[in-house]
Amino acid sequence: VLPIYAVLKNNKADIYVTGFHFQETMVIFNLYGWAVIPFVYLMSFLFSKSTSAFIQLLLLNYFAGTVGFLMGIALENKMYTSMSNITRSFLLNSLLLLPNYNLARCIGEYTAIYQTEILCNLKNPPDFLNCSKESNKINSLKNIYSLEEDMIGKYLIAMSITGFLFFLFIFLGETTLQRLRTFLNQHVYFGIYKQIRKDIVSKELSGKSEDQDVQNERDRILELPPQELPNSTVLLKELIKIYFTYPVILAIKNISLAIQKGECFGLLGYNGAGKTTTFQILTGEISATSGEVFIDGFNVTKNIVKVRPRIGYCPQFDALLEYMTAREIMMMYARVWGVSEHQIKPYVNKCLNSLELEAHADKLISTYSGGNRRRLSTAIALVGKPSVIFLDEPSTGMDPAARRLLWNTVTRARESGKAIIITSHSMEECDALCTRLAIMVQGKFMCLGSPQHLKNKFGNIYILKAKVKTEDKLKDFKTFIEMTFPGSVLKHENQGILNYYIPRKDNGWGKVFGTLEKAKEQFDLEDYSISQVTLEQVFLTFAYADETAEGCEKQEP
């Protein structure tokens, strides 16, 4: 209220602030706010990107106010003589749905009423004014809120009613329409699709996997009801997601998974593999086409209100309020989570210190670097007592020290009993944090297990790095490796440093180390090391296989 009063007073707009005029001005602006906020929120659903939504909605509101105002004046003055009264009335009533049009008309009529009153009170009022006592504008003190022509009553009523309607549409959109959309996807569109494309359904959506670990997980979940998996904080049961666009997109192809308390599960896959869609279903942002998702025993589709208090979410793109400080936004979320008022400050300080944000706590978020923003988003996800924490590429943009700090924080959260689901393009991060992970390719789990298990299972090579001191021994050492370990591949050579891939088949750790230890003096090796295949190499194996499969499909006639 005070800022509006100060602005009007500073610009010498006394007509809006003197006497009881300021109360009337506030009525106009309050009703405008009541109508425009839900209106803009509803319109935002038409856009997928925030930047385009901001620009286009700004232009919409601007033209609704200016062009709508001019159009309304023209229609009321009957400038379009060829237009029927029914059409003119329809257009004028349609404009009442636009909050900015109603605001412009209120301000315009309000100004005209009181300016007319001021001019008519002069000793010699202008001749072009109708200053008779019968004039509506002269009786403005009594009739300003009336529904008569040149008064603001109908515009105020229009803003009151449209505000209520817009809020009603939002409520219906968040509840009834969402349920209707889910029903159509699950029971109508999917039913038709299963009848039309039986071949694809039987091949792609059967849920059967060539990987034994993935199949065992599926069988275990299907054999037992959710109630008999008490430690499973997150449960996915035959989850399918299809986007019924043209062409139809099979985003998730019948996956089943149970994530236990105190487990950090990594969801890996290249862009377009289905990770983001899986996250959106788990957080209730979109609904599944088929299958069930449970968090703490509650069905995400049927009990989303009970599910949301049980999850913490760090999105891929930071959703932060730029003109708040870290301390302010953390206190806001602490209150939302129900932390008692006397505990909020120490609780927030503890959260900020855990990610070393205390030094930046009182700075505006708009001044933060990318790494600090990610740390703050992670801190927000950890606020409260969520059972499950979703971290979508949390360490993006962080320096090594900040990344290590984040890992320690996530590890402590996992050890406290929380289930954590993380997606990341950093294989080092997944190797350090995840107790179990899955590699997702084209909507399916291609493998499942702990990082070490996957490296043992799919890492069919050892990596040998050796440095030969003298050049005359280099050729002999190469021959020795090729003869001793058939199938070895020299991947890289530089200044006497050799990098070999040695097949694991028939070559245990003991044999490889023993052989190289004996060869160390014979071939004058300065140093050597044997390492297991990395998680990144396992991931690239599946990515390469998928690219090859896609290429073959494109070549088919």
mmCIF file of N, CA and C in Angstrom, residues 439 535-545:
data_model
loop_
_atom_site.group_PDB
_atom_site.id
_atom_site.type_symbol
_atom_site.label_atom_id
_atom_site.label_comp_id
_atom_site.label_asym_id
_atom_site.label_seq_id
_atom_site.Cartn_x
_atom_site.Cartn_y
_atom_site.Cartn_z
ATOM 1 N N ILE A 439 21.823 -48.722 -15.824
ATOM 2 C CA ILE A 439 22.087 -47.996 -17.067
ATOM 3 C C ILE A 439 20.865 -48.149 -17.956
ATOM 4 N N LEU A 535 33.791 -47.474 -14.681
ATOM 5 C CA LEU A 535 32.346 -47.432 -14.871
ATOM 6 C C LEU A 535 31.990 -46.695 -16.161
ATOM 7 N N GLU A 536 32.767 -45.694 -16.490
ATOM 8 C CA GLU A 536 32.519 -44.946 -17.724
ATOM 9 C C GLU A 536 32.658 -45.839 -18.947
ATOM 10 N N GLN A 537 33.640 -46.734 -18.920
ATOM 11 C CA GLN A 537 33.822 -47.640 -20.056
ATOM 12 C C GLN A 537 32.670 -48.633 -20.164
ATOM 13 N N VAL A 538 32.139 -49.061 -19.020
ATOM 14 C CA VAL A 538 30.953 -49.922 -19.047
ATOM 15 C C VAL A 538 29.778 -49.166 -19.661
ATOM 16 N N PHE A 539 29.603 -47.910 -19.236
ATOM 17 C CA PHE A 539 28.515 -47.082 -19.762
ATOM 18 C C PHE A 539 28.653 -46.891 -21.271
ATOM 19 N N LEU A 540 29.867 -46.605 -21.726
ATOM 20 C CA LEU A 540 30.087 -46.379 -23.154
ATOM 21 C C LEU A 540 29.839 -47.644 -23.969
ATOM 22 N N THR A 541 30.041 -48.790 -23.354
ATOM 23 C CA THR A 541 29.762 -50.051 -24.051
ATOM 24 C C THR A 541 28.292 -50.137 -24.442
ATOM 25 N N PHE A 542 27.404 -49.764 -23.505
ATOM 26 C CA PHE A 542 25.970 -49.809 -23.792
ATOM 27 C C PHE A 542 25.568 -48.690 -24.748
ATOM 28 N N ALA A 543 26.167 -47.515 -24.581
ATOM 29 C CA ALA A 543 25.848 -46.402 -25.467
ATOM 30 C C ALA A 543 26.244 -46.730 -26.898
ATOM 31 N N TYR A 544 27.420 -47.339 -27.068
ATOM 32 C CA TYR A 544 27.881 -47.697 -28.409
ATOM 33 C C TYR A 544 26.986 -48.768 -29.018
ATOM 34 N N ALA A 545 26.583 -49.734 -28.186
ATOM 35 C CA ALA A 545 25.704 -50.796 -28.683
ATOM 36 C C ALA A 545 24.370 -50.233 -29.135
#
